[in-house]
Amino acid sequence: QEQLVESGGGSVQAGGSLRLSCAASGYTSSTYCMGWFRQAPGKEREGVATIDSDGNTSYEESVKGRFTISQDNAENTLYLQMNRLNPEDTAMYYCAAEGYGGWCHDLRAWRMHFWGKGTLVTISS
């Protein structure tokens, strides 16, 4: 059974950094389009970054130049390095997988079929 487990969230001050991890089991994450999404209180879930099996990436405009998505194929793990964090980045962050070999670079949550339970990121000013 496919499973995604996020870790690495926490509370940091503005300007700080965090690295999120997502351990995949039950399938090989590198064969699918994978992504990070986030949902702030009272807001809709939004795409943050995606990466596919060829290493192509896409980013939401507000995180470009600050966040980097990557994956370790040997460890079947997805990462999100987040630098220069600001309070607007506060949200629950979710790891997701498209899971069926499709495309996911428009950062739409509905394309993703498998989801983790999330890890909370809180940025204080």
mmCIF file of N, CA and C in Angstrom, residues 4-125:
data_model
loop_
_atom_site.group_PDB
_atom_site.id
_atom_site.type_symbol
_atom_site.label_atom_id
_atom_site.label_comp_id
_atom_site.label_asym_id
_atom_site.label_seq_id
_atom_site.Cartn_x
_atom_site.Cartn_y
_atom_site.Cartn_z
ATOM 1 N N LEU A 4 2.926 7.873 2.303
ATOM 2 C CA LEU A 4 3.815 9.021 2.321
ATOM 3 C C LEU A 4 3.834 9.582 3.738
ATOM 4 N N VAL A 5 5.022 9.778 4.279
ATOM 5 C CA VAL A 5 5.142 10.277 5.645
ATOM 6 C C VAL A 5 6.083 11.478 5.660
ATOM 7 N N GLU A 6 5.532 12.627 6.024
ATOM 8 C CA GLU A 6 6.314 13.858 6.070
ATOM 9 C C GLU A 6 6.976 14.051 7.441
ATOM 10 N N SER A 7 8.070 14.788 7.424
ATOM 11 C CA SER A 7 8.738 15.182 8.662
ATOM 12 C C SER A 7 9.536 16.447 8.398
ATOM 13 N N GLY A 8 10.005 17.073 9.471
ATOM 14 C CA GLY A 8 10.872 18.237 9.325
ATOM 15 C C GLY A 8 10.223 19.578 9.598
ATOM 16 N N GLY A 9 8.924 19.580 9.826
ATOM 17 C CA GLY A 9 8.265 20.839 10.140
ATOM 18 C C GLY A 9 8.681 21.357 11.502
ATOM 19 N N GLY A 10 8.316 22.593 11.783
ATOM 20 C CA GLY A 10 8.646 23.188 13.066
ATOM 21 C C GLY A 10 8.378 24.667 13.074
ATOM 22 N N SER A 11 8.867 25.319 14.111
ATOM 23 C CA SER A 11 8.687 26.757 14.261
ATOM 24 C C SER A 11 10.031 27.449 14.161
ATOM 25 N N VAL A 12 10.127 28.424 13.260
ATOM 26 C CA VAL A 12 11.360 29.200 13.101
ATOM 27 C C VAL A 12 10.997 30.663 12.920
ATOM 28 N N GLN A 13 11.978 31.514 13.122
ATOM 29 C CA GLN A 13 11.762 32.938 12.891
ATOM 30 C C GLN A 13 11.910 33.280 11.424
ATOM 31 N N ALA A 14 11.321 34.381 11.054
ATOM 32 C CA ALA A 14 11.428 34.856 9.678
ATOM 33 C C ALA A 14 12.895 34.974 9.288
ATOM 34 N N GLY A 15 13.176 34.550 8.051
ATOM 35 C CA GLY A 15 14.544 34.555 7.570
ATOM 36 C C GLY A 15 15.253 33.234 7.751
ATOM 37 N N GLY A 16 14.661 32.355 8.536
ATOM 38 C CA GLY A 16 15.261 31.062 8.806
ATOM 39 C C GLY A 16 15.003 30.040 7.715
ATOM 40 N N SER A 17 15.459 28.815 7.970
ATOM 41 C CA SER A 17 15.348 27.733 6.994
ATOM 42 C C SER A 17 14.817 26.465 7.657
ATOM 43 N N LEU A 18 14.166 25.651 6.839
ATOM 44 C CA LEU A 18 13.734 24.323 7.236
ATOM 45 C C LEU A 18 13.879 23.400 6.045
ATOM 46 N N ARG A 19 14.077 22.117 6.322
ATOM 47 C CA ARG A 19 14.064 21.123 5.261
ATOM 48 C C ARG A 19 13.027 20.072 5.604
ATOM 49 N N LEU A 20 12.055 19.943 4.725
ATOM 50 C CA LEU A 20 11.021 18.931 4.884
ATOM 51 C C LEU A 20 11.431 17.662 4.153
ATOM 52 N N SER A 21 11.050 16.531 4.719
ATOM 53 C CA SER A 21 11.302 15.240 4.096
ATOM 54 C C SER A 21 9.996 14.485 3.947
ATOM 55 N N CYS A 22 9.938 13.638 2.939
ATOM 56 C CA CYS A 22 8.760 12.801 2.714
ATOM 57 C C CYS A 22 9.254 11.412 2.323
ATOM 58 N N ALA A 23 9.046 10.457 3.211
ATOM 59 C CA ALA A 23 9.452 9.084 2.956
ATOM 60 C C ALA A 23 8.313 8.340 2.285
ATOM 61 N N ALA A 24 8.605 7.757 1.126
ATOM 62 C CA ALA A 24 7.600 7.028 0.363
ATOM 63 C C ALA A 24 7.816 5.528 0.538
ATOM 64 N N SER A 25 6.723 4.809 0.661
ATOM 65 C CA SER A 25 6.794 3.349 0.739
ATOM 66 C C SER A 25 5.635 2.752 -0.043
ATOM 67 N N GLY A 26 5.816 1.548 -0.483
ATOM 68 C CA GLY A 26 4.777 0.881 -1.250
ATOM 69 C C GLY A 26 4.890 1.099 -2.740
ATOM 70 N N TYR A 27 5.763 1.986 -3.173
ATOM 71 C CA TYR A 27 6.014 2.223 -4.585
ATOM 72 C C TYR A 27 7.311 3.029 -4.686
ATOM 73 N N THR A 28 7.810 3.196 -5.887
ATOM 74 C CA THR A 28 9.051 3.936 -6.107
ATOM 75 C C THR A 28 8.716 5.375 -6.473
ATOM 76 N N SER A 29 8.986 6.295 -5.564
ATOM 77 C CA SER A 29 8.577 7.681 -5.759
ATOM 78 C C SER A 29 9.209 8.310 -6.990
ATOM 79 N N SER A 30 10.398 7.874 -7.363
ATOM 80 C CA SER A 30 11.097 8.516 -8.473
ATOM 81 C C SER A 30 10.425 8.261 -9.812
ATOM 82 N N THR A 31 9.507 7.325 -9.889
ATOM 83 C CA THR A 31 8.850 7.034 -11.159
ATOM 84 C C THR A 31 7.620 7.907 -11.385
ATOM 85 N N TYR A 32 7.252 8.689 -10.420
ATOM 86 C CA TYR A 32 6.046 9.490 -10.530
ATOM 87 C C TYR A 32 6.323 10.975 -10.318
ATOM 88 N N CYS A 33 5.383 11.756 -10.748
ATOM 89 C CA CYS A 33 5.423 13.179 -10.447
ATOM 90 C C CYS A 33 5.059 13.336 -8.968
ATOM 91 N N MET A 34 5.940 14.008 -8.227
ATOM 92 C CA MET A 34 5.767 14.190 -6.798
ATOM 93 C C MET A 34 5.703 15.682 -6.501
ATOM 94 N N GLY A 35 5.103 16.032 -5.379
ATOM 95 C CA GLY A 35 5.032 17.445 -5.079
ATOM 96 C C GLY A 35 4.800 17.758 -3.624
ATOM 97 N N TRP A 36 5.008 19.020 -3.303
ATOM 98 C CA TRP A 36 4.683 19.573 -2.000
ATOM 99 C C TRP A 36 3.559 20.584 -2.160
ATOM 100 N N PHE A 37 2.601 20.478 -1.273
ATOM 101 C CA PHE A 37 1.461 21.395 -1.241
ATOM 102 C C PHE A 37 1.347 21.946 0.173
ATOM 103 N N ARG A 38 0.652 23.053 0.317
ATOM 104 C CA ARG A 38 0.475 23.605 1.646
ATOM 105 C C ARG A 38 -0.922 24.185 1.795
ATOM 106 N N GLN A 39 -1.359 24.231 3.040
ATOM 107 C CA GLN A 39 -2.669 24.796 3.328
ATOM 108 C C GLN A 39 -2.592 25.597 4.616
ATOM 109 N N ALA A 40 -2.832 26.889 4.480
ATOM 110 C CA ALA A 40 -2.866 27.774 5.633
ATOM 111 C C ALA A 40 -4.284 27.817 6.190
ATOM 112 N N PRO A 41 -4.455 28.163 7.452
ATOM 113 C CA PRO A 41 -5.797 28.227 8.048
ATOM 114 C C PRO A 41 -6.721 29.145 7.254
ATOM 115 N N GLY A 42 -7.880 28.632 6.906
ATOM 116 C CA GLY A 42 -8.862 29.423 6.192
ATOM 117 C C GLY A 42 -8.604 29.580 4.707
ATOM 118 N N LYS A 43 -7.583 28.907 4.202
ATOM 119 C CA LYS A 43 -7.245 29.021 2.778
ATOM 120 C C LYS A 43 -7.299 27.657 2.104
ATOM 121 N N GLU A 44 -7.367 27.692 0.785
ATOM 122 C CA GLU A 44 -7.368 26.458 0.020
ATOM 123 C C GLU A 44 -5.954 25.882 -0.061
ATOM 124 N N ARG A 45 -5.893 24.584 -0.290
ATOM 125 C CA ARG A 45 -4.593 23.941 -0.473
ATOM 126 C C ARG A 45 -3.990 24.422 -1.788
ATOM 127 N N GLU A 46 -2.709 24.762 -1.757
ATOM 128 C CA GLU A 46 -2.041 25.261 -2.958
ATOM 129 C C GLU A 46 -0.757 24.486 -3.214
ATOM 130 N N GLY A 47 -0.419 24.384 -4.488
ATOM 131 C CA GLY A 47 0.818 23.724 -4.861
ATOM 132 C C GLY A 47 2.014 24.603 -4.583
ATOM 133 N N VAL A 48 3.080 23.994 -4.081
ATOM 134 C CA VAL A 48 4.314 24.719 -3.782
ATOM 135 C C VAL A 48 5.399 24.374 -4.792
ATOM 136 N N ALA A 49 5.610 23.085 -5.023
ATOM 137 C CA ALA A 49 6.659 22.650 -5.937
ATOM 138 C C ALA A 49 6.390 21.220 -6.362
ATOM 139 N N THR A 50 6.809 20.888 -7.586
ATOM 140 C CA THR A 50 6.683 19.524 -8.085
ATOM 141 C C THR A 50 7.974 19.109 -8.769
ATOM 142 N N ILE A 51 8.172 17.790 -8.847
ATOM 143 C CA ILE A 51 9.329 17.226 -9.537
ATOM 144 C C ILE A 51 8.894 15.930 -10.182
ATOM 145 N N ASP A 52 9.399 15.656 -11.392
ATOM 146 C CA ASP A 52 9.021 14.424 -12.068
ATOM 147 C C ASP A 52 10.212 13.478 -12.183
ATOM 148 N N SER A 53 9.986 12.359 -12.848
ATOM 149 C CA SER A 53 11.008 11.318 -12.923
ATOM 150 C C SER A 53 12.228 11.745 -13.737
ATOM 151 N N ASP A 54 12.080 12.777 -14.564
ATOM 152 C CA ASP A 54 13.212 13.302 -15.327
ATOM 153 C C ASP A 54 13.940 14.420 -14.592
ATOM 154 N N GLY A 55 13.448 14.760 -13.414
ATOM 155 C CA GLY A 55 14.068 15.832 -12.647
ATOM 156 C C GLY A 55 13.556 17.216 -12.979
ATOM 157 N N ASN A 56 12.549 17.307 -13.837
ATOM 158 C CA ASN A 56 11.953 18.606 -14.133
ATOM 159 C C ASN A 56 11.186 19.098 -12.914
ATOM 160 N N THR A 57 11.279 20.386 -12.669
ATOM 161 C CA THR A 57 10.631 20.956 -11.490
ATOM 162 C C THR A 57 9.747 22.143 -11.864
ATOM 163 N N SER A 58 8.837 22.446 -10.984
ATOM 164 C CA SER A 58 8.033 23.654 -11.109
ATOM 165 C C SER A 58 7.798 24.206 -9.713
ATOM 166 N N TYR A 59 7.639 25.533 -9.625
ATOM 167 C CA TYR A 59 7.483 26.193 -8.332
ATOM 168 C C TYR A 59 6.363 27.227 -8.387
ATOM 169 N N GLU A 60 5.688 27.361 -7.279
ATOM 170 C CA GLU A 60 4.746 28.454 -7.114
ATOM 171 C C GLU A 60 5.539 29.752 -7.083
ATOM 172 N N GLU A 61 4.963 30.794 -7.647
ATOM 173 C CA GLU A 61 5.702 32.037 -7.880
ATOM 174 C C GLU A 61 6.334 32.599 -6.611
ATOM 175 N N SER A 62 5.632 32.551 -5.502
ATOM 176 C CA SER A 62 6.127 33.212 -4.291
ATOM 177 C C SER A 62 7.299 32.477 -3.635
ATOM 178 N N VAL A 63 7.560 31.226 -4.049
ATOM 179 C CA VAL A 63 8.652 30.480 -3.428
ATOM 180 C C VAL A 63 9.858 30.341 -4.340
ATOM 181 N N LYS A 64 9.734 30.789 -5.574
ATOM 182 C CA LYS A 64 10.847 30.684 -6.515
ATOM 183 C C LYS A 64 12.075 31.413 -5.961
ATOM 184 N N GLY A 65 13.209 30.738 -6.035
ATOM 185 C CA GLY A 65 14.440 31.324 -5.526
ATOM 186 C C GLY A 65 14.650 31.114 -4.039
ATOM 187 N N ARG A 66 13.616 30.632 -3.340
ATOM 188 C CA ARG A 66 13.740 30.387 -1.894
ATOM 189 C C ARG A 66 13.615 28.902 -1.553
ATOM 190 N N PHE A 67 12.761 28.203 -2.276
ATOM 191 C CA PHE A 67 12.521 26.782 -2.009
ATOM 192 C C PHE A 67 13.144 25.935 -3.109
ATOM 193 N N THR A 68 13.598 24.740 -2.740
ATOM 194 C CA THR A 68 14.144 23.798 -3.706
ATOM 195 C C THR A 68 13.587 22.415 -3.427
ATOM 196 N N ILE A 69 12.980 21.809 -4.441
ATOM 197 C CA ILE A 69 12.474 20.449 -4.319
ATOM 198 C C ILE A 69 13.511 19.497 -4.901
ATOM 199 N N SER A 70 13.672 18.352 -4.247
ATOM 200 C CA SER A 70 14.620 17.362 -4.738
ATOM 201 C C SER A 70 14.177 15.988 -4.250
ATOM 202 N N GLN A 71 14.805 14.960 -4.803
ATOM 203 C CA GLN A 71 14.479 13.619 -4.357
ATOM 204 C C GLN A 71 15.718 12.742 -4.347
ATOM 205 N N ASP A 72 15.753 11.843 -3.396
ATOM 206 C CA ASP A 72 16.829 10.860 -3.281
ATOM 207 C C ASP A 72 16.241 9.527 -3.705
ATOM 208 N N ASN A 73 16.581 9.094 -4.899
ATOM 209 C CA ASN A 73 15.983 7.875 -5.433
ATOM 210 C C ASN A 73 16.381 6.644 -4.624
ATOM 211 N N ALA A 74 17.605 6.626 -4.145
ATOM 212 C CA ALA A 74 18.064 5.474 -3.380
ATOM 213 C C ALA A 74 17.292 5.326 -2.070
ATOM 214 N N GLU A 75 16.937 6.483 -1.478
ATOM 215 C CA GLU A 75 16.215 6.466 -0.212
ATOM 216 C C GLU A 75 14.704 6.568 -0.392
ATOM 217 N N ASN A 76 14.256 6.733 -1.639
ATOM 218 C CA ASN A 76 12.819 6.884 -1.922
ATOM 219 C C ASN A 76 12.217 8.011 -1.082
ATOM 220 N N THR A 77 12.934 9.124 -1.086
ATOM 221 C CA THR A 77 12.549 10.254 -0.234
ATOM 222 C C THR A 77 12.513 11.542 -1.042
ATOM 223 N N LEU A 78 11.506 12.326 -0.779
ATOM 224 C CA LEU A 78 11.324 13.639 -1.395
ATOM 225 C C LEU A 78 11.682 14.703 -0.366
ATOM 226 N N TYR A 79 12.302 15.789 -0.826
ATOM 227 C CA TYR A 79 12.704 16.859 0.083
ATOM 228 C C TYR A 79 12.174 18.215 -0.394
ATOM 229 N N LEU A 80 12.063 19.127 0.546
ATOM 230 C CA LEU A 80 11.789 20.521 0.216
ATOM 231 C C LEU A 80 12.669 21.376 1.119
ATOM 232 N N GLN A 81 13.688 21.973 0.527
ATOM 233 C CA GLN A 81 14.549 22.903 1.253
ATOM 234 C C GLN A 81 13.911 24.278 1.183
ATOM 235 N N MET A 82 13.653 24.867 2.337
ATOM 236 C CA MET A 82 12.975 26.160 2.389
ATOM 237 C C MET A 82 13.879 27.172 3.076
ATOM 238 N N ASN A 83 14.266 28.199 2.327
ATOM 239 C CA ASN A 83 15.133 29.256 2.849
ATOM 240 C C ASN A 83 14.393 30.582 2.865
ATOM 241 N N ARG A 84 14.925 31.521 3.620
ATOM 242 C CA ARG A 84 14.358 32.887 3.713
ATOM 243 C C ARG A 84 12.858 32.817 3.967
ATOM 244 N N LEU A 85 12.505 32.028 4.938
ATOM 245 C CA LEU A 85 11.087 31.839 5.263
ATOM 246 C C LEU A 85 10.483 33.126 5.804
ATOM 247 N N ASN A 86 9.205 33.313 5.512
ATOM 248 C CA ASN A 86 8.481 34.466 6.035
ATOM 249 C C ASN A 86 7.139 34.011 6.600
ATOM 250 N N PRO A 87 6.476 34.848 7.374
ATOM 251 C CA PRO A 87 5.221 34.422 8.021
ATOM 252 C C PRO A 87 4.162 33.921 7.045
ATOM 253 N N GLU A 88 4.197 34.402 5.811
ATOM 254 C CA GLU A 88 3.217 33.955 4.808
ATOM 255 C C GLU A 88 3.437 32.498 4.407
ATOM 256 N N ASP A 89 4.563 31.919 4.783
ATOM 257 C CA ASP A 89 4.831 30.517 4.500
ATOM 258 C C ASP A 89 4.243 29.597 5.561
ATOM 259 N N THR A 90 3.679 30.156 6.611
ATOM 260 C CA THR A 90 3.078 29.351 7.667
ATOM 261 C C THR A 90 1.906 28.545 7.127
ATOM 262 N N ALA A 91 1.961 27.231 7.308
ATOM 263 C CA ALA A 91 0.925 26.346 6.773
ATOM 264 C C ALA A 91 1.226 24.908 7.170
ATOM 265 N N MET A 92 0.249 24.048 6.921
ATOM 266 C CA MET A 92 0.499 22.615 6.959
ATOM 267 C C MET A 92 1.021 22.232 5.584
ATOM 268 N N TYR A 93 2.138 21.549 5.554
ATOM 269 C CA TYR A 93 2.756 21.145 4.287
ATOM 270 C C TYR A 93 2.526 19.652 4.064
ATOM 271 N N TYR A 94 2.066 19.335 2.860
ATOM 272 C CA TYR A 94 1.735 17.971 2.496
ATOM 273 C C TYR A 94 2.603 17.492 1.334
ATOM 274 N N CYS A 95 3.027 16.256 1.427
ATOM 275 C CA CYS A 95 3.694 15.568 0.335
ATOM 276 C C CYS A 95 2.631 14.819 -0.460
ATOM 277 N N ALA A 96 2.776 14.787 -1.782
ATOM 278 C CA ALA A 96 1.786 14.115 -2.609
ATOM 279 C C ALA A 96 2.447 13.478 -3.813
ATOM 280 N N ALA A 97 1.797 12.442 -4.315
ATOM 281 C CA ALA A 97 2.280 11.741 -5.495
ATOM 282 C C ALA A 97 1.169 11.606 -6.523
ATOM 283 N N GLU A 98 1.522 11.844 -7.776
ATOM 284 C CA GLU A 98 0.533 11.648 -8.837
ATOM 285 C C GLU A 98 0.200 10.169 -8.944
ATOM 286 N N GLY A 99 1.208 9.297 -8.917
ATOM 287 C CA GLY A 99 1.018 7.871 -8.734
ATOM 288 C C GLY A 99 0.695 7.023 -9.946
ATOM 289 N N TYR A 100 0.374 7.637 -11.102
ATOM 290 C CA TYR A 100 -0.021 6.819 -12.254
ATOM 291 C C TYR A 100 0.746 7.204 -13.528
ATOM 292 N N GLY A 101 1.843 7.910 -13.358
ATOM 293 C CA GLY A 101 2.678 8.233 -14.512
ATOM 294 C C GLY A 101 2.240 9.466 -15.265
ATOM 295 N N GLY A 102 1.356 10.255 -14.701
ATOM 296 C CA GLY A 102 0.876 11.461 -15.364
ATOM 297 C C GLY A 102 1.725 12.670 -15.040
ATOM 298 N N TRP A 103 1.284 13.780 -15.574
ATOM 299 C CA TRP A 103 1.985 15.073 -15.445
ATOM 300 C C TRP A 103 1.365 15.857 -14.307
ATOM 301 N N CYS A 104 2.183 16.668 -13.596
ATOM 302 C CA CYS A 104 1.601 17.383 -12.463
ATOM 303 C C CYS A 104 2.186 18.774 -12.282
ATOM 304 N N HIS A 105 2.825 19.339 -13.288
ATOM 305 C CA HIS A 105 3.557 20.583 -13.111
ATOM 306 C C HIS A 105 2.720 21.857 -13.120
ATOM 307 N N ASP A 106 1.400 21.715 -13.148
ATOM 308 C CA ASP A 106 0.591 22.927 -12.994
ATOM 309 C C ASP A 106 0.219 23.141 -11.525
ATOM 310 N N LEU A 107 0.778 22.292 -10.643
ATOM 311 C CA LEU A 107 0.628 22.450 -9.191
ATOM 312 C C LEU A 107 -0.822 22.337 -8.722
ATOM 313 N N ARG A 108 -1.637 21.588 -9.445
ATOM 314 C CA ARG A 108 -3.037 21.407 -9.058
ATOM 315 C C ARG A 108 -3.180 20.191 -8.154
ATOM 316 N N ALA A 109 -3.785 20.410 -7.017
ATOM 317 C CA ALA A 109 -3.925 19.332 -6.030
ATOM 318 C C ALA A 109 -4.746 18.166 -6.563
ATOM 319 N N TRP A 110 -5.708 18.449 -7.441
ATOM 320 C CA TRP A 110 -6.590 17.381 -7.903
ATOM 321 C C TRP A 110 -5.872 16.342 -8.750
ATOM 322 N N ARG A 111 -4.684 16.676 -9.244
ATOM 323 C CA ARG A 111 -3.933 15.713 -10.058
ATOM 324 C C ARG A 111 -3.282 14.633 -9.186
ATOM 325 N N MET A 112 -3.126 14.906 -7.892
ATOM 326 C CA MET A 112 -2.363 14.025 -7.031
ATOM 327 C C MET A 112 -3.285 12.993 -6.396
ATOM 328 N N HIS A 113 -2.830 11.746 -6.387
ATOM 329 C CA HIS A 113 -3.684 10.668 -5.924
ATOM 330 C C HIS A 113 -3.329 10.134 -4.542
ATOM 331 N N PHE A 114 -2.101 10.390 -4.107
ATOM 332 C CA PHE A 114 -1.673 9.882 -2.814
ATOM 333 C C PHE A 114 -1.134 11.044 -1.989
ATOM 334 N N TRP A 115 -1.521 11.074 -0.727
ATOM 335 C CA TRP A 115 -1.174 12.197 0.140
ATOM 336 C C TRP A 115 -0.641 11.715 1.490
ATOM 337 N N GLY A 116 0.302 12.477 2.022
ATOM 338 C CA GLY A 116 0.706 12.267 3.398
ATOM 339 C C GLY A 116 -0.222 13.027 4.325
ATOM 340 N N LYS A 117 0.033 12.918 5.629
ATOM 341 C CA LYS A 117 -0.833 13.564 6.609
ATOM 342 C C LYS A 117 -0.395 14.977 6.952
ATOM 343 N N GLY A 118 0.777 15.368 6.495
ATOM 344 C CA GLY A 118 1.213 16.740 6.666
ATOM 345 C C GLY A 118 2.169 16.962 7.810
ATOM 346 N N THR A 119 2.927 18.059 7.703
ATOM 347 C CA THR A 119 3.813 18.509 8.758
ATOM 348 C C THR A 119 3.659 20.024 8.875
ATOM 349 N N LEU A 120 3.555 20.530 10.085
ATOM 350 C CA LEU A 120 3.231 21.928 10.318
ATOM 351 C C LEU A 120 4.485 22.801 10.321
ATOM 352 N N VAL A 121 4.402 23.878 9.564
ATOM 353 C CA VAL A 121 5.474 24.874 9.511
ATOM 354 C C VAL A 121 4.920 26.199 10.020
ATOM 355 N N THR A 122 5.573 26.762 11.024
ATOM 356 C CA THR A 122 5.130 28.025 11.602
ATOM 357 C C THR A 122 6.294 29.002 11.591
ATOM 358 N N ILE A 123 6.079 30.148 10.978
ATOM 359 C CA ILE A 123 7.118 31.169 10.877
ATOM 360 C C ILE A 123 6.672 32.406 11.664
ATOM 361 N N SER A 124 7.486 32.820 12.598
ATOM 362 C CA SER A 124 7.172 33.993 13.408
ATOM 363 C C SER A 124 7.964 35.196 12.902
ATOM 364 N N SER A 125 7.355 36.357 13.041
ATOM 365 C CA SER A 125 7.996 37.592 12.557
ATOM 366 C C SER A 125 8.919 38.196 13.595
#
